mmCIF file of C-alpha atoms and ligand atoms in Angstrom:
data_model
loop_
_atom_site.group_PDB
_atom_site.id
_atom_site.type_symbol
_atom_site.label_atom_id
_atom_site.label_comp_id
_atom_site.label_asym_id
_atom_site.label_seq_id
_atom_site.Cartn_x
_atom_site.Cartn_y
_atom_site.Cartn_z
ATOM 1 C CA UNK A 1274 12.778 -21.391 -11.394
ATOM 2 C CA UNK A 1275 13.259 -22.872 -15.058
ATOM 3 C CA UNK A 1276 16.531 -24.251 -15.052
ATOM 4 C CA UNK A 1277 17.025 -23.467 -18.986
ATOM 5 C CA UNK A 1278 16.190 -20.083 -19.749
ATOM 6 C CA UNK A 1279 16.580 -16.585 -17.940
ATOM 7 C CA UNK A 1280 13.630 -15.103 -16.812
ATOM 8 C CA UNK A 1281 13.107 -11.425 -18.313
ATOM 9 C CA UNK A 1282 12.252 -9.169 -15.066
ATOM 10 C CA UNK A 1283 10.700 -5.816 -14.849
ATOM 11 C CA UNK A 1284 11.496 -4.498 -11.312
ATOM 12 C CA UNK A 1285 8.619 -1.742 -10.229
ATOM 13 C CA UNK A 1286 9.073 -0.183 -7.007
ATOM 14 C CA UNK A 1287 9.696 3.066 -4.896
ATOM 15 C CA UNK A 1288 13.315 3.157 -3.097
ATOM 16 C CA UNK A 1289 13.267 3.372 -0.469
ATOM 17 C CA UNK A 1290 15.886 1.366 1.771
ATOM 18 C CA UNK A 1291 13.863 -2.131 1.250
ATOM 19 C CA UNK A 1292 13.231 -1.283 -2.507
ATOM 20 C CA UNK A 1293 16.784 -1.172 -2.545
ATOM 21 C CA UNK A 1294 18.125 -4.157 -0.805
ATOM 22 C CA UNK A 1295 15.823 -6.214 -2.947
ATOM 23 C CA UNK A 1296 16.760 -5.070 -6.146
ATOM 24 C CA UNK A 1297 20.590 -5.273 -5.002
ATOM 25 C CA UNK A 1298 19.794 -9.175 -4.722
ATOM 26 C CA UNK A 1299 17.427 -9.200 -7.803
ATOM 27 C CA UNK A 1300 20.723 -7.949 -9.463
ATOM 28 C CA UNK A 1301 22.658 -10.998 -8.638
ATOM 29 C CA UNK A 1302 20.166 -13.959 -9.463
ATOM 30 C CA UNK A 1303 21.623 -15.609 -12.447
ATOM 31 C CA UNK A 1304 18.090 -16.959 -13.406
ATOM 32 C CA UNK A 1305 17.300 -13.198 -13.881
ATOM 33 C CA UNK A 1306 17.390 -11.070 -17.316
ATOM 34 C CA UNK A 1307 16.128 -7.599 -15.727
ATOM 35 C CA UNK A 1308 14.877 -5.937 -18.424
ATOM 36 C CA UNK A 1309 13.783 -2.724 -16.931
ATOM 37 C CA UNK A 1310 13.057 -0.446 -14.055
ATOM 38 C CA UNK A 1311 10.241 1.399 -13.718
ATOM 39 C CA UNK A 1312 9.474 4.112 -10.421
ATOM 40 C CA UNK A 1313 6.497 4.561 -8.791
ATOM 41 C CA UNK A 1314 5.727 7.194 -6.055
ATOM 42 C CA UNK A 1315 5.304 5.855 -2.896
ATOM 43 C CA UNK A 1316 8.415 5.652 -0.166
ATOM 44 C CA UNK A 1317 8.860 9.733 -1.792
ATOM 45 C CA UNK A 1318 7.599 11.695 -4.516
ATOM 46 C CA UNK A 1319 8.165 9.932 -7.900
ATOM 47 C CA UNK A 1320 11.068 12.464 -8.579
ATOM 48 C CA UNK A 1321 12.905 11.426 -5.180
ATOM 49 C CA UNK A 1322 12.227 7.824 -5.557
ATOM 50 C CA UNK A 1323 13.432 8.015 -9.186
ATOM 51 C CA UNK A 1324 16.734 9.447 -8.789
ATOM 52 C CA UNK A 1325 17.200 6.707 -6.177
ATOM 53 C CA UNK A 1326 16.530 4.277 -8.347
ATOM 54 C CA UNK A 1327 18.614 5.666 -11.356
ATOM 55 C CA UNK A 1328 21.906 5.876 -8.269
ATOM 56 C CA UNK A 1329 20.952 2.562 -7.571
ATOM 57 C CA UNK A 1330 21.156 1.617 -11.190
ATOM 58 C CA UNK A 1331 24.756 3.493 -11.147
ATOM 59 C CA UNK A 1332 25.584 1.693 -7.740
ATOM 60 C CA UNK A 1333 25.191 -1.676 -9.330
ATOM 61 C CA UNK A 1334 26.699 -1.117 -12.806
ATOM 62 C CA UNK A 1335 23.595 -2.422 -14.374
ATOM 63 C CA UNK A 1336 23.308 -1.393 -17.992
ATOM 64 C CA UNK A 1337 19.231 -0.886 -17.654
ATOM 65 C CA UNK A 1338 17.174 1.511 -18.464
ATOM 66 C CA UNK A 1339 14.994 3.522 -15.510
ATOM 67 C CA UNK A 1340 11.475 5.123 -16.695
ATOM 68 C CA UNK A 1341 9.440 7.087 -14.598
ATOM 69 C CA UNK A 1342 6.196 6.153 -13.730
ATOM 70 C CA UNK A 1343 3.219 7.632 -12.181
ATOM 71 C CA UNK A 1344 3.882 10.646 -9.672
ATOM 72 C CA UNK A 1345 0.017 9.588 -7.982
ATOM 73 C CA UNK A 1346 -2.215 6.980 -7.759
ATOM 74 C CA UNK A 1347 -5.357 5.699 -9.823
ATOM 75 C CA UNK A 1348 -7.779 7.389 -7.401
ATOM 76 C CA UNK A 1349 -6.462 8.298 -3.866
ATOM 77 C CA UNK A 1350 -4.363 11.140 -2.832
ATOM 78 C CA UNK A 1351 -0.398 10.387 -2.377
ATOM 79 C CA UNK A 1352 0.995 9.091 1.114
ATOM 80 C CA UNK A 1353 4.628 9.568 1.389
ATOM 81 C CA UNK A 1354 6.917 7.633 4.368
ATOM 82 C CA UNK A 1355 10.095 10.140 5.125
ATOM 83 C CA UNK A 1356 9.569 9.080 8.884
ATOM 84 C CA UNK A 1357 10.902 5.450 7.519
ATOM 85 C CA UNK A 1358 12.824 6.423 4.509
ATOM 86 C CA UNK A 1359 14.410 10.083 4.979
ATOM 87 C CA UNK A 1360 13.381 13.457 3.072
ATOM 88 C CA UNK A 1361 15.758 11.649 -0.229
ATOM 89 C CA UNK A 1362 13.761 8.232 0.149
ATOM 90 C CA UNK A 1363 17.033 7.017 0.583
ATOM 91 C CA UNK A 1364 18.919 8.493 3.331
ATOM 92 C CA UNK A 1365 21.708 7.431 4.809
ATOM 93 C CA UNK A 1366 25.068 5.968 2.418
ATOM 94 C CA UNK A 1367 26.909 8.575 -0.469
ATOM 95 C CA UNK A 1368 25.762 6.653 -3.428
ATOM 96 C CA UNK A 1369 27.084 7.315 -7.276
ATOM 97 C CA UNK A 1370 25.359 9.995 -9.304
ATOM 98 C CA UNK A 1371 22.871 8.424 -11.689
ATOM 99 C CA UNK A 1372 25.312 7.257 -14.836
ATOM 100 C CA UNK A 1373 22.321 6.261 -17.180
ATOM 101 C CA UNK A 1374 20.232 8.468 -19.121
ATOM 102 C CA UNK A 1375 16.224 8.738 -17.415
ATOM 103 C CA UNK A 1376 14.549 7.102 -20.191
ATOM 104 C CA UNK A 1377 11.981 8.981 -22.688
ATOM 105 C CA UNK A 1378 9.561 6.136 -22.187
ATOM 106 C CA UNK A 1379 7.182 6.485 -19.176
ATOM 107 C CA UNK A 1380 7.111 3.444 -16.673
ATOM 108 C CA UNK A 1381 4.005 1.887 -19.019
ATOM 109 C CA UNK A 1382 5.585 2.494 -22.613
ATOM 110 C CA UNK A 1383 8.505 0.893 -20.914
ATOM 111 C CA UNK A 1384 6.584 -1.856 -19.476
ATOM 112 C CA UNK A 1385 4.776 -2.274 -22.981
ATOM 113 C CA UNK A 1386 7.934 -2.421 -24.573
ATOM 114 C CA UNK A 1387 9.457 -5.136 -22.522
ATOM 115 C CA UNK A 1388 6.167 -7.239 -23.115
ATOM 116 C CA UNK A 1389 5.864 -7.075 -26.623
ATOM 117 C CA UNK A 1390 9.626 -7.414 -27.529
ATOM 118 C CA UNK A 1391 9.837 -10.456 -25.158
ATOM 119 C CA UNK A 1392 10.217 -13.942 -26.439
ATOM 120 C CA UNK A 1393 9.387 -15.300 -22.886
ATOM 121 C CA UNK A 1394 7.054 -14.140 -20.637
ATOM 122 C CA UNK A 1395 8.054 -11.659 -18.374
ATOM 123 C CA UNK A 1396 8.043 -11.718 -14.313
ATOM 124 C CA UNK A 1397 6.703 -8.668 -12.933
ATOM 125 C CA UNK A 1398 8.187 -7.733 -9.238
ATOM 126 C CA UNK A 1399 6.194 -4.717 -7.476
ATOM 127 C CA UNK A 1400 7.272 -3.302 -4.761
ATOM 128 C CA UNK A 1401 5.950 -0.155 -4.165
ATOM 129 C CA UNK A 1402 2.135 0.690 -4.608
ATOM 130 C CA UNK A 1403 1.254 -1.587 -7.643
ATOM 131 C CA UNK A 1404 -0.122 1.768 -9.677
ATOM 132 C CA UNK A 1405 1.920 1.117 -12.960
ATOM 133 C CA UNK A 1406 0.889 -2.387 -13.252
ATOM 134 C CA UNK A 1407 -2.433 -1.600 -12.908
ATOM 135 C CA UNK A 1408 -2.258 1.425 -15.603
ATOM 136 C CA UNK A 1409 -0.069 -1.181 -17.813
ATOM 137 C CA UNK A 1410 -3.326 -3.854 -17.366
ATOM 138 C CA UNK A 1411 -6.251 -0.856 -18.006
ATOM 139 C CA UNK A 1412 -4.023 0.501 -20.903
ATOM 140 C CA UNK A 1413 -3.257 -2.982 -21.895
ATOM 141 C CA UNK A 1414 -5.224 -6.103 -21.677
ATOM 142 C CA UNK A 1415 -4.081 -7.715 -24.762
ATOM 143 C CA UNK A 1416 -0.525 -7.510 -23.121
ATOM 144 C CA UNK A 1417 -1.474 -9.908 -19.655
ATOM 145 C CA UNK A 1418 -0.401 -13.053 -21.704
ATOM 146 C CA UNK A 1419 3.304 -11.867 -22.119
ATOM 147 C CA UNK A 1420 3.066 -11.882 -18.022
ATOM 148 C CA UNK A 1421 4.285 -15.082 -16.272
ATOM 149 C CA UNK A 1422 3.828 -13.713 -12.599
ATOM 150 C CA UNK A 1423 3.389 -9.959 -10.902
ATOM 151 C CA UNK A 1424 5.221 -11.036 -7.190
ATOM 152 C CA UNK A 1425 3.937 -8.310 -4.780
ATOM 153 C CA UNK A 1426 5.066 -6.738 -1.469
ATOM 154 C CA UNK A 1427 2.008 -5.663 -0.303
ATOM 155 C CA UNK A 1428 -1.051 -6.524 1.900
ATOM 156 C CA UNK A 1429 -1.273 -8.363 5.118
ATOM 157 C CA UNK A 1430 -3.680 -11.149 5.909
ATOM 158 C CA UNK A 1431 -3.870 -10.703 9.454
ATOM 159 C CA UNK A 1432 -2.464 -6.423 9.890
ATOM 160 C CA UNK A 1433 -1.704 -3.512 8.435
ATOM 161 C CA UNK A 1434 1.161 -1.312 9.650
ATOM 162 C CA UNK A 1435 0.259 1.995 8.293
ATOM 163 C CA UNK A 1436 -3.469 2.051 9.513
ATOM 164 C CA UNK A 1437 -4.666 -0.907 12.027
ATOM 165 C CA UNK A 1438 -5.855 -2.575 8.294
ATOM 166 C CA UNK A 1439 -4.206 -1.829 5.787
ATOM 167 C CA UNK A 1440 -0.493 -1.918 4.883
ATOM 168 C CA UNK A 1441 0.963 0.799 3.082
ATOM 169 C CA UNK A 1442 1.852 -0.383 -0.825
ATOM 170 C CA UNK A 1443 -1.800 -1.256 -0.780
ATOM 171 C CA UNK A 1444 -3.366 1.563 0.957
ATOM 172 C CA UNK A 1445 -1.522 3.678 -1.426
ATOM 173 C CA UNK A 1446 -3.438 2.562 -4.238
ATOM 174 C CA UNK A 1447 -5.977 0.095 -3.323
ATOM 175 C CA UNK A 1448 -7.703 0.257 -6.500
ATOM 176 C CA UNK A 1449 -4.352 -0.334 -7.822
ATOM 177 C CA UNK A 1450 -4.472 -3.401 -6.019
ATOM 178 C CA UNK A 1451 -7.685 -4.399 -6.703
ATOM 179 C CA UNK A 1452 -7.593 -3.844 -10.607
ATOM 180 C CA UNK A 1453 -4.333 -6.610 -9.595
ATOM 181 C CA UNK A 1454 -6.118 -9.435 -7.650
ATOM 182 C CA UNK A 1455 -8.959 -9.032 -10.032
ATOM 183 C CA UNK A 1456 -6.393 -9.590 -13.117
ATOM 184 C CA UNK A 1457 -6.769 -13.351 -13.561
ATOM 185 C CA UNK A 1458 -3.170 -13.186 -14.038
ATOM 186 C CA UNK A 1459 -0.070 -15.561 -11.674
ATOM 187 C CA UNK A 1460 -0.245 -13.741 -8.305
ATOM 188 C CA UNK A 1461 2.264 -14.115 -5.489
ATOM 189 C CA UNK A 1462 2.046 -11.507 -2.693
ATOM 190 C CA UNK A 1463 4.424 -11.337 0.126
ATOM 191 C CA UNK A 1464 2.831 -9.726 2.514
ATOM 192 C CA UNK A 1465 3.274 -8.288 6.375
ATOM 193 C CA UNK A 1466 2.616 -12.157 7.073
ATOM 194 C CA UNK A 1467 6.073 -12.937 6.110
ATOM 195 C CA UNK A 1468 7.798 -9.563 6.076
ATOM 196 C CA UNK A 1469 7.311 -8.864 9.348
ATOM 197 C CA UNK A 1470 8.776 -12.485 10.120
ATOM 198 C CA UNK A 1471 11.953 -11.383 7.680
ATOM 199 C CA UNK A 1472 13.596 -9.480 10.674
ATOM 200 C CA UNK A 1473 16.797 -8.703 10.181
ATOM 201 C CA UNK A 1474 18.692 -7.978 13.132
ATOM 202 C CA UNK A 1475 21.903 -5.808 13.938
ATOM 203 C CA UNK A 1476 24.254 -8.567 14.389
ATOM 204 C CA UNK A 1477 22.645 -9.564 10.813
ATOM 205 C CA UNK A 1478 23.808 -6.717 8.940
ATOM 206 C CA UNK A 1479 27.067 -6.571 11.075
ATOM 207 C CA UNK A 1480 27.938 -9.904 8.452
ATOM 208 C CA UNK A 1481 27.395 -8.060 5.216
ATOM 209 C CA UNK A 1482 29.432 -4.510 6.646
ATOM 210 C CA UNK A 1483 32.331 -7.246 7.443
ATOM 211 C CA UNK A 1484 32.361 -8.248 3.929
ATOM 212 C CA UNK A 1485 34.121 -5.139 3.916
ATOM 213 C CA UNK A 1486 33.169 -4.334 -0.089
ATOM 214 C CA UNK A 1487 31.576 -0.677 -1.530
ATOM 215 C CA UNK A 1488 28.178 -2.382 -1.942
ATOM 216 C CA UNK A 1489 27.950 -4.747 1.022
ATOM 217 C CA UNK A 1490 29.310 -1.119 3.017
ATOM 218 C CA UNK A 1491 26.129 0.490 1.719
ATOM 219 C CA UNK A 1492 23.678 -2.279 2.463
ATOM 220 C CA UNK A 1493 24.736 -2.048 5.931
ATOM 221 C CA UNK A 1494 24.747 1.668 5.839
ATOM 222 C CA UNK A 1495 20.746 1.627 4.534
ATOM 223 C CA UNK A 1496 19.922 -1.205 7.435
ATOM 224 C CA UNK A 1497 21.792 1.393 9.777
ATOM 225 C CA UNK A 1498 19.072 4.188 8.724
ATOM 226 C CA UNK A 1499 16.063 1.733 8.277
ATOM 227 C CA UNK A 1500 16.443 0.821 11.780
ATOM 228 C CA UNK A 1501 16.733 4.484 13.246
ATOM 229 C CA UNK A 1502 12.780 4.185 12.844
ATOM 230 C CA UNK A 1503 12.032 0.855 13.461
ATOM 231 C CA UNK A 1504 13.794 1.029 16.500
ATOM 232 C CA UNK A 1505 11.461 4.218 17.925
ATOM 233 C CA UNK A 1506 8.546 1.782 17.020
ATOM 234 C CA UNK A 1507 9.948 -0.898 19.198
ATOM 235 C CA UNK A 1508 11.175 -3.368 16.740
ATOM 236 C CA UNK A 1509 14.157 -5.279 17.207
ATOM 237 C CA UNK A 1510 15.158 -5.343 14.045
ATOM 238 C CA UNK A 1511 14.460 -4.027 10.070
ATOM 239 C CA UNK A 1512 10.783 -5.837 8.868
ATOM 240 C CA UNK A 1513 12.922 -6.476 5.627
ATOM 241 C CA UNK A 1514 9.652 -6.624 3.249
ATOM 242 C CA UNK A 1515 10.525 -6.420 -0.081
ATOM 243 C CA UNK A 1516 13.441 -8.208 -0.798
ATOM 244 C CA UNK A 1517 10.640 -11.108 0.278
ATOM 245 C CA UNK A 1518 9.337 -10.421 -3.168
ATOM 246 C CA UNK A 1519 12.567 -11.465 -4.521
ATOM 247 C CA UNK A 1520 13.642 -14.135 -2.909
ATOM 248 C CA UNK A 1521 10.153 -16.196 -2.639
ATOM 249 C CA UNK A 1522 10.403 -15.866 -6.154
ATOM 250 C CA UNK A 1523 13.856 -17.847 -6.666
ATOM 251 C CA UNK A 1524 13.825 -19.926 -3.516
ATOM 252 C CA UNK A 1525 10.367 -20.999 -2.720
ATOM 253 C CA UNK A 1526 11.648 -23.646 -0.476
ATOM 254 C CA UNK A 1527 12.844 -21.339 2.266
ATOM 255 C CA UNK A 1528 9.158 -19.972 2.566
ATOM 256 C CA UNK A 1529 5.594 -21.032 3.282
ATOM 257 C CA UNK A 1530 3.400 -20.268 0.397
ATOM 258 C CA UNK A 1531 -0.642 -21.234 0.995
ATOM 259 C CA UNK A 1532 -3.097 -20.162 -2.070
ATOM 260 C CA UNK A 1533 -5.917 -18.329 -1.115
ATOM 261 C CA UNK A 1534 -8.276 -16.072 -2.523
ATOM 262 C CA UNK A 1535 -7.598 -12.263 -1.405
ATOM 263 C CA UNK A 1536 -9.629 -9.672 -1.893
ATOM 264 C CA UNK A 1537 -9.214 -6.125 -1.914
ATOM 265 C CA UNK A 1538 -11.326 -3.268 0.963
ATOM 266 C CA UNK A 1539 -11.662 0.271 -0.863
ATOM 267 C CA UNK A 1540 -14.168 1.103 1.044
ATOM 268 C CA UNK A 1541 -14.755 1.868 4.788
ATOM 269 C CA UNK A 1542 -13.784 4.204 6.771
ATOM 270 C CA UNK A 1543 -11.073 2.152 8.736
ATOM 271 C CA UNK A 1544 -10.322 -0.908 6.856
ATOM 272 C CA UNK A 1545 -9.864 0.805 3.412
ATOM 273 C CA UNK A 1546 -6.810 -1.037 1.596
ATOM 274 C CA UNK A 1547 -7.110 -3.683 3.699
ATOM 275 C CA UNK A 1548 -6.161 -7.342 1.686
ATOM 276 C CA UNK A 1549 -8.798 -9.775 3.458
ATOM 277 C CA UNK A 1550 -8.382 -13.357 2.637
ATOM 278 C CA UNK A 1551 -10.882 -16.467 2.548
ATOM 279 C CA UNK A 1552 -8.754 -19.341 4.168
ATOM 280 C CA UNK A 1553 -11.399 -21.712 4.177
ATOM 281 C CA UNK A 1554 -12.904 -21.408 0.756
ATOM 282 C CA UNK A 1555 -16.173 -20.314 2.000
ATOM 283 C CA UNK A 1556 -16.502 -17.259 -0.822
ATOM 284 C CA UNK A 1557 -16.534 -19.770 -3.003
ATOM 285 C CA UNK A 1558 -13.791 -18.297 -5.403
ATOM 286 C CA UNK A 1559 -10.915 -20.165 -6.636
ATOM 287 C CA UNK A 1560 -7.482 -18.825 -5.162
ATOM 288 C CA UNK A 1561 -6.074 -15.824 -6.980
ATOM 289 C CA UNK A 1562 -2.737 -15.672 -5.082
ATOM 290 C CA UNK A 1563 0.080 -17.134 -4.037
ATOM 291 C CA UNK A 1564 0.353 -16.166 -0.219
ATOM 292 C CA UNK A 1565 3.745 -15.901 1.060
ATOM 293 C CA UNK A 1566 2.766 -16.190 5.269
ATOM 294 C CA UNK A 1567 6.238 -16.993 6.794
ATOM 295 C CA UNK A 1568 9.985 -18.191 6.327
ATOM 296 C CA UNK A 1569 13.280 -19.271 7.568
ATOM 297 C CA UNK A 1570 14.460 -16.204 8.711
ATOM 298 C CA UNK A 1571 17.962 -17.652 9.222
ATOM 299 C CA UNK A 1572 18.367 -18.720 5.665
ATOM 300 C CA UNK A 1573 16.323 -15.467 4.102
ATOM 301 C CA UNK A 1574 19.219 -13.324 6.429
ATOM 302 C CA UNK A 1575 22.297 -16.260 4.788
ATOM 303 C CA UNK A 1576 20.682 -15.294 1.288
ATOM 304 C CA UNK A 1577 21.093 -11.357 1.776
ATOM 305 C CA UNK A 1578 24.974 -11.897 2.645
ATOM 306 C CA UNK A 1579 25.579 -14.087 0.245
ATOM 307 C CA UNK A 1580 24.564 -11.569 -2.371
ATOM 308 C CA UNK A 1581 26.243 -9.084 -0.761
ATOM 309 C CA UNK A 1582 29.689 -11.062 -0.580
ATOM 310 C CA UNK A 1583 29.400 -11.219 -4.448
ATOM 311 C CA UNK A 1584 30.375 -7.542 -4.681
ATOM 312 C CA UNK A 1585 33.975 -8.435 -3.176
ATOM 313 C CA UNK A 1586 36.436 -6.148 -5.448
ATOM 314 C CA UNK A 1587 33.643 -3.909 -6.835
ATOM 315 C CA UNK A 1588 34.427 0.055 -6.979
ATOM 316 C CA UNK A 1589 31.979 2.993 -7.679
HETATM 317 O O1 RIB B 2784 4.856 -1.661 3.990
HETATM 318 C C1 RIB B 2784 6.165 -1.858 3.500
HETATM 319 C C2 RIB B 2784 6.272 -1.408 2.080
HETATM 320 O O2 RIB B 2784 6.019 -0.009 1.982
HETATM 321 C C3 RIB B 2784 7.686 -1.603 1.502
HETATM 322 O O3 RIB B 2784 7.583 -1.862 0.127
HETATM 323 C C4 RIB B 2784 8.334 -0.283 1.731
HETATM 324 O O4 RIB B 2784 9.388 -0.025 0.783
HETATM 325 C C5 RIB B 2784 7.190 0.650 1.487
HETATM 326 O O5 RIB B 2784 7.060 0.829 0.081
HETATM 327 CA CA1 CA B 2785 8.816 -0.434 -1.423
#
């Protein structure tokens, strides 16, 4: 991370219980200006999803602006996960009413916005299907140089987990995805690879509810729900995928990064939104991402508490 200047941040996603965690440690990375967020359907319908986001906003005490963004994809029909993520997207914890005005921009005017007004050029974190930042590139190509890096949560080199191929950001959209990979633009993607490595266990998120503070309480309190279906699919623990997207970001050194070049499926009847890489070069394309394929679980868990612990004497 430059050691000088904050970097401006738009956070993209669709809380959801991991959407949430993430952006609870985006929020206390002091490298990080976050500029906006924007809400993509996903995790719930766009409206679920975006009240979550705009309680989140509240939970936090972060004076930033929410904007809606688009309630479908570019071209498939709309999956939604409740069996993960509860008929609210975010079951589980009380959480504040939304304090903040919904803004009057959509996600992409908002996105826009935060691109041209920026002196520096802005990271990009996606965690949900990747459908606004693919309508900000189509709507916006003269905008890609104001973008330092889009880090992703999606994909998965070697599975999917919501068909045998394809994960489910990407299956979401996977033209989305594609329009992404094919952007020319800094691509990191954290991917099943690492996020199903990024377990975090119940004795884990025993150490942030002992912090014993309002925010740290309703970390635990979202693990406690993530896991109710984890758990029925025989997981030990919460696949804790998108805070990945964060944290790879700000502490590379706890992960293992290998370029490759990825490639999006959108076609085919069982492999559609499936992210297939070429590890040996043998496409002959240059790299176009960043590939974030495992961690230090141990230190990725230490991270999560420690930005928990730095709610100690909040109130909402
Ligand atoms: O496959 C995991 C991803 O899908 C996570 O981003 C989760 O929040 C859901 O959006
Ligand atoms: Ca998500």
């Amino acid at each position: 991370m430059n050691q000088n200047k904050k970097i401006p941040v738009i956070l993209d996603g669709d809380p959801g219980h991991d959407d949430a965690i993430a952006w609870v440690l985006a929020s206390t990375i002091p490298d990080f200006d976050i500029k906006a967020i924007t809400t993509v359907a996903g995790n719930q319908t766009l409206e679920k999803v975006t009240y979550n986001a705009r309680r989140i906003v509240s939970l936090l005490h972060l004076d930033i602006e929410v904007a809606k963004g688009r309630n479908r994809p570019l071209v498939s029909d709309l999956i939604i996960a409740p069996n993960f993520h509860g008929e609210t997207g975010l079951d589980g914890p009380r959480l504040p009413e939304p304090d903040h005005e919904l803004s009057k921009l959509s996600a992409i005017e908002m996105m826009e916005k935060v691109l041209r007004e920026s002196e520096e050029k802005v990271t990009i974190i996606s965690t949900g299907a990747q459908t606004n930042v693919a309508a900000l590139l189509l709507a916006h190509p003269e905008l890609k140089e104001k973008i330092g890096r889009i880090s992703t949560m999606g994909g998965g080199l070697r599975n999917g987990n919501w068909t045998a191929g394809a994960e489910f950001n990407i299956l979401v959209d996977p033209e989305a995805a594609y329009t992404i990979a094919h952007s020319g633009l800094p691509l990191q993607m954290c991917g099943l690879d690492v996020t199903e490595q990024a377990i975090v266990y119940p004795e884990d998120w025993e150490r942030i509810r002992a912090l014993n503070n309002p925010v740290a309480k309703v970390v635990a309190e979202w693990f406690d729900f993530f896991f109710i279906h984890m758990k029925s699919l025989g997981w030990k623990g919460c696949c804790t995928h998108d805070p990945c997207a964060v944290m790879s970001l700000v502490w590379p050194e706890i992960f293992d990064i290998r370029d490759y070049y990825v490639d999006i499926e959108l076609s085919g009847r069982y492999c559609r939104g499936a992210t297939v890489a070429d590890y040996n070069g043998s496409s002959g394309n240059k790299p176009n991402f960043r590939c974030v394929v495992g961690l230090d679980r141990q230190k990725f868990v230490d991270k999560l508490v420690e930005a928990c612990a730095s709610f100690e004497g909040w109130e909402f």
